[in-house]
Coordinates of C-alpha atoms in Angstrom, one line a residue:
X1 CA 19.8 14.1 15.0
X2 CA 18.8 10.5 15.7
X3 CA 15.3 9.2 15.5
X4 CA 15.3 8.5 19.3
X5 CA 16.1 12.2 19.9
X6 CA 13.0 13.1 17.9
X7 CA 10.7 10.6 19.7
X8 CA 7.3 12.2 20.3
X9 CA 5.1 9.1 20.9
X10 CA 4.8 7.0 23.9
X11 CA 2.3 4.5 22.7
X12 CA 1.7 3.4 19.0
X13 CA -1.3 1.4 17.9
X14 CA -1.2 -0.6 14.7
X15 CA -4.3 -2.0 13.0
X16 CA -4.1 -4.4 10.1
X17 CA -1.5 -7.1 10.0
X18 CA -1.6 -8.6 6.5
X19 CA 1.3 -9.1 4.2
X20 CA 2.5 -5.5 4.5
X21 CA 1.5 -4.6 8.1
X22 CA 3.0 -7.6 9.7
X23 CA 6.4 -6.7 8.2
X24 CA 6.2 -3.0 8.7
X25 CA 5.6 -3.1 12.5
X26 CA 8.9 -5.0 13.0
X27 CA 10.7 -1.8 12.2
X28 CA 8.8 0.1 14.9
X29 CA 10.2 -2.2 17.6
X30 CA 11.8 -0.2 20.3
X31 CA 10.4 3.1 19.1
X32 CA 7.4 3.2 21.5
X33 CA 5.1 0.9 23.4
X34 CA 3.3 -1.0 20.6
X35 CA -0.3 -2.2 20.7
X36 CA -1.3 -4.5 17.8
X37 CA -4.8 -5.3 16.6
X38 CA -6.1 -7.5 13.8
X39 CA -9.4 -9.4 13.4
X40 CA -7.2 -12.5 13.0
X41 CA -6.2 -12.9 16.7
X42 CA -3.5 -15.5 15.9
X43 CA -1.9 -13.2 13.3
X44 CA -2.0 -10.4 15.8
X45 CA -0.3 -12.5 18.5
X46 CA 2.4 -13.6 16.0
X47 CA 3.0 -10.0 14.8
X48 CA 3.1 -8.6 18.3
X49 CA 5.7 -11.1 19.4
X50 CA 7.9 -10.4 16.4
X51 CA 7.7 -6.6 17.0
X52 CA 8.0 -6.6 20.8
X53 CA 4.4 -5.4 21.2
X54 CA 1.2 -6.5 22.8
X55 CA -1.8 -7.9 20.9
X56 CA -5.1 -6.4 21.9
X57 CA -8.6 -7.8 21.4
X58 CA -10.4 -4.7 20.2
X59 CA -10.1 -1.1 19.2
X60 CA -11.2 0.1 22.6
X61 CA -7.8 -1.0 24.0
X62 CA -6.1 1.5 21.7
X63 CA -7.9 4.4 23.4
X64 CA -4.7 5.6 25.2
X65 CA -2.5 5.6 22.1
X66 CA -0.7 8.7 21.0
X67 CA -0.9 7.6 17.4
X68 CA -2.7 4.8 15.6
X69 CA -1.4 3.4 12.2
X70 CA -3.9 1.7 9.9
X71 CA -2.9 -0.8 7.2
X72 CA -6.2 -2.1 5.9
X73 CA -7.5 -3.5 2.6
X74 CA -10.2 -1.0 1.7
X75 CA -11.7 2.4 2.3
X76 CA -14.9 0.7 3.6
X77 CA -12.9 -1.0 6.3
X78 CA -10.9 2.1 7.1
X79 CA -14.1 4.2 7.4
X80 CA -15.6 1.6 9.9
X81 CA -12.4 1.5 12.0
X82 CA -12.2 5.3 12.0
X83 CA -15.8 6.3 12.3
X84 CA -17.3 3.2 13.9
X85 CA -20.2 1.1 12.7
X86 CA -22.4 -1.9 13.6
X87 CA -19.4 -3.6 15.2
X88 CA -18.8 -0.9 17.7
X89 CA -17.1 2.5 18.3
X90 CA -14.5 3.8 15.9
X91 CA -11.2 5.5 16.7
X92 CA -12.7 8.9 16.6
X93 CA -14.9 7.9 19.5
X94 CA -12.0 6.3 21.4
X95 CA -8.9 8.4 21.0
X96 CA -8.2 11.5 23.0
X97 CA -7.9 15.0 21.5
X98 CA -4.3 15.5 20.4
X99 CA -3.9 11.9 19.1
X100 CA -3.0 11.1 15.5
X101 CA -4.3 8.6 13.0
X102 CA -2.0 7.6 10.1
X103 CA -3.8 5.7 7.4
X104 CA -1.2 3.8 5.4
X105 CA -3.8 1.8 3.5
X106 CA -4.6 2.3 -0.2
X107 CA -7.8 4.2 0.1
X108 CA -10.1 6.6 -1.8
X109 CA -9.0 10.2 -1.5
X110 CA -12.6 11.5 -1.0
X111 CA -13.1 9.1 2.0
X112 CA -9.8 10.2 3.4
X113 CA -10.8 13.9 3.2
X114 CA -14.0 13.2 5.0
X115 CA -12.3 11.1 7.7
X116 CA -9.8 13.9 8.3
X117 CA -12.6 16.5 8.5
X118 CA -14.4 14.4 11.2
X119 CA -11.1 13.8 13.0
X120 CA -10.3 17.6 13.1
X121 CA -13.6 18.3 14.7
X122 CA -12.5 16.1 17.6
X123 CA -9.0 17.5 17.8
X124 CA -7.4 14.4 16.3
X125 CA -4.8 14.8 13.5
X126 CA -5.2 12.7 10.4
X127 CA -2.6 11.8 7.8
X128 CA -2.9 9.6 4.7
X129 CA 0.4 7.9 4.2
X130 CA 0.2 5.0 1.7
X131 CA 3.3 3.1 0.7
X132 CA 5.1 1.6 -2.2
X133 CA 7.9 -1.0 -2.3
X134 CA 6.1 -4.3 -1.7
X135 CA 6.6 -6.9 1.0
X136 CA 10.4 -6.7 0.7
X137 CA 10.4 -3.0 1.3
X138 CA 8.1 -3.4 4.2
X139 CA 10.4 -5.9 5.8
X140 CA 13.5 -3.9 5.2
X141 CA 12.0 -0.6 6.2
X142 CA 12.8 0.9 2.8
X143 CA 9.3 1.8 1.7
X144 CA 8.4 4.9 -0.2
X145 CA 5.8 6.7 1.9
X146 CA 3.7 9.5 0.3
X147 CA 1.9 11.6 2.9
X148 CA -1.1 13.9 2.7
X149 CA -1.8 16.4 5.5
X150 CA -0.5 19.5 7.1
X151 CA 3.2 20.3 7.4
X152 CA 2.9 20.3 11.2
X153 CA 1.2 16.9 11.4
X154 CA 3.7 15.5 8.9
X155 CA 6.7 16.6 10.9
X156 CA 5.1 15.2 14.1
X157 CA 4.7 11.8 12.4
X158 CA 8.0 11.8 10.5
X159 CA 10.2 10.0 13.1
X160 CA 7.7 7.1 13.2
X161 CA 7.3 7.0 9.4
X162 CA 11.1 7.0 8.9
X163 CA 11.2 3.8 10.8
X164 CA 9.2 2.2 8.0
X165 CA 10.5 4.0 5.0
X166 CA 13.6 5.6 3.5
X167 CA 11.7 7.9 1.2
X168 CA 9.1 9.8 3.2
X169 CA 7.6 12.6 1.2
X170 CA 4.9 15.1 1.9
X171 CA 2.8 15.0 -1.2
X172 CA 0.4 17.8 -0.3
X173 CA -2.8 18.4 1.6
X174 CA -5.1 15.7 3.0
X175 CA -5.9 13.1 0.4
X176 CA -2.8 13.8 -1.7
X177 CA -1.0 10.7 -0.4
X178 CA -3.8 8.4 -1.4
X179 CA -4.2 10.2 -4.8
X180 CA -0.6 9.9 -5.8
X181 CA -0.4 6.3 -4.5
X182 CA -3.4 5.3 -6.7
X183 CA -1.9 7.1 -9.8
X184 CA 1.5 5.6 -9.2
X185 CA 0.0 2.1 -9.0
X186 CA -2.0 2.7 -12.1
X187 CA 1.2 3.6 -13.9
X188 CA 2.9 0.5 -12.5
X189 CA 0.0 -1.6 -13.5
X190 CA 0.1 -0.3 -17.1
X191 CA 3.9 -0.8 -17.2
X192 CA 3.5 -4.4 -16.0
X193 CA 0.9 -5.2 -18.6
X194 CA 2.9 -3.5 -21.4
X195 CA 6.2 -5.2 -20.4
X196 CA 4.4 -8.6 -20.3
X197 CA 3.2 -8.1 -23.9
X198 CA 6.7 -7.0 -25.0
X199 CA 8.4 -9.9 -23.4
X200 CA 5.8 -12.3 -24.9
X201 CA 6.6 -10.9 -28.3
X202 CA 10.3 -11.2 -27.8
X203 CA 10.0 -14.8 -26.6
X204 CA 7.8 -15.8 -29.5
X205 CA 10.4 -14.3 -31.8
X206 CA 13.1 -16.5 -30.2
X207 CA 14.7 -14.3 -27.7
X208 CA 15.8 -15.7 -24.3
X209 CA 13.7 -13.9 -21.7
X210 CA 16.6 -13.7 -19.2
X211 CA 18.9 -12.2 -21.8
X212 CA 16.1 -9.8 -23.0
X213 CA 15.6 -8.8 -19.3
X214 CA 19.2 -7.8 -18.9
X215 CA 19.1 -5.7 -22.0
X216 CA 15.8 -4.0 -21.1
X217 CA 17.1 -3.1 -17.6
X218 CA 20.3 -1.6 -19.1
X219 CA 18.2 0.4 -21.6
X220 CA 15.4 2.8 -21.8
X221 CA 12.7 0.3 -21.2
X222 CA 13.7 -0.5 -17.7
X223 CA 11.4 0.2 -14.7
X224 CA 10.5 -1.0 -11.2
X225 CA 8.5 -3.7 -12.8
X226 CA 11.3 -5.0 -14.9
X227 CA 13.9 -4.4 -12.2
X228 CA 12.1 -6.0 -9.3
X229 CA 8.9 -7.8 -10.3
X230 CA 10.2 -9.7 -13.3
X231 CA 13.3 -11.3 -11.6
X232 CA 11.4 -12.0 -8.4
X233 CA 8.2 -13.5 -9.7
X234 CA 7.9 -13.8 -13.5
X235 CA 11.2 -15.0 -14.8
X236 CA 11.3 -17.9 -12.3
X237 CA 7.6 -18.4 -13.1
X238 CA 6.5 -18.5 -9.5
X239 CA 4.0 -15.6 -10.0
X240 CA 4.2 -14.8 -6.3
X241 CA 5.4 -11.2 -6.0
X242 CA 3.3 -10.7 -2.8
X243 CA 0.7 -8.1 -4.0
X244 CA -2.6 -9.5 -4.9
X245 CA -4.4 -8.9 -8.2
X246 CA -7.4 -7.8 -6.2
X247 CA -5.5 -5.0 -4.5
X248 CA -3.9 -3.8 -7.7
X249 CA -7.2 -3.8 -9.5
X250 CA -8.7 -1.8 -6.5
X251 CA -5.9 0.8 -6.8
X252 CA -6.4 0.9 -10.6
X253 CA -10.1 1.6 -10.0
X254 CA -9.4 4.4 -7.5
X255 CA -6.9 6.0 -9.9
X256 CA -9.3 5.9 -12.8
X257 CA -12.1 7.5 -10.8
X258 CA -9.7 10.2 -9.8
X259 CA -8.7 10.8 -13.4
X260 CA -12.3 11.0 -14.5
X261 CA -13.0 13.6 -11.8
X262 CA -10.2 15.8 -13.3
X263 CA -11.6 15.6 -16.8
X264 CA -8.3 14.4 -18.2
X265 CA -8.8 12.1 -21.2
X266 CA -6.5 9.0 -21.1
X267 CA -6.1 6.3 -23.7
X268 CA -3.4 4.0 -22.4
X269 CA -4.5 4.2 -18.8
X270 CA -8.1 3.4 -19.8
X271 CA -7.1 0.4 -21.9
X272 CA -4.8 -0.8 -19.2
X273 CA -7.5 -0.5 -16.6
X274 CA -9.8 -2.6 -18.8
X275 CA -7.1 -5.3 -19.1
X276 CA -6.8 -5.5 -15.3
X277 CA -10.6 -5.7 -14.9
X278 CA -10.8 -8.5 -17.4
X279 CA -8.0 -10.4 -15.7
X280 CA -9.8 -10.0 -12.4
X281 CA -13.0 -11.5 -13.7
X282 CA -11.4 -14.8 -14.6
X283 CA -8.8 -15.1 -11.7
X284 CA -9.0 -17.3 -8.6
X285 CA -9.5 -15.5 -5.3
X286 CA -6.2 -14.3 -3.7
X287 CA -4.1 -14.7 -6.9
X288 CA -1.0 -12.6 -7.3
X289 CA -1.0 -9.5 -9.4
X290 CA 1.5 -11.2 -11.8
X291 CA -1.5 -13.2 -12.9
X292 CA -1.9 -10.6 -15.7
X293 CA 1.5 -11.6 -17.0
X294 CA 0.6 -15.3 -16.8
X295 CA -2.6 -14.6 -18.8
X296 CA -0.8 -12.7 -21.5
X297 CA 1.8 -15.4 -21.8
X298 CA -0.9 -18.1 -22.0
X299 CA -2.7 -16.1 -24.7
X300 CA 0.5 -15.9 -26.6
X301 CA 0.9 -19.7 -26.5
X302 CA 3.9 -19.6 -24.1

């Protein structure tokens, strides 16, 4: 059955139009009436134009939406948008009972669970649905989307989510999406740091990085980082993959807090998290996550 046959939403609101959000909404074009909001009004206008939607000036204009998607940089901002704060009412005060909030940001599971609890009290469904796949996946609509929430709410949101991703998976109850996203990014962060050290050693030995890259990807050491990140941003030495060091370090921190709450003892993950924290301390604002590779190469004299 086609996505249009499954269509359940008349109006979709989208809040947060950064590197990911501005690309993701283009894949919603034609699915429903689209209302777009960002604190950067120029960015909102540009994104709305590209997606065939309407830019609104505030959250209040989203009051009639059936579903509101959030793609925001931190749990603190998500909480303010959802619950309200000094700047005004939040979505829980504005949306009608029966509406759905889908938080596709990378947020803290505990905050997500509390947001969902408050939403349920007002008859509003709440899903956490963070993504993986980077800016290119956002643009192509091929993101992996990991969802936390009830089966019923997941099925209700699936047609919309499938516009933005090709691997849409229910991870478990509320908070599960944000938990697995943080753990996945921690794993990716450790892999990127480890591969950077290995490639630095290979180059110092005299191996051609491009040749080494082909061999690693055809062998047991291959990964998303070597398959995608290295050829796009590291081998050409542009260091511009499109995901900031700050955001990766944030996800690493969320994951480590989650791990600590489970009582699981980790060695590699802990050391990897320390490396990312150290890189963050010395890095310029807004620098790409591949700054960790640049730093490792520089320390190796490359």
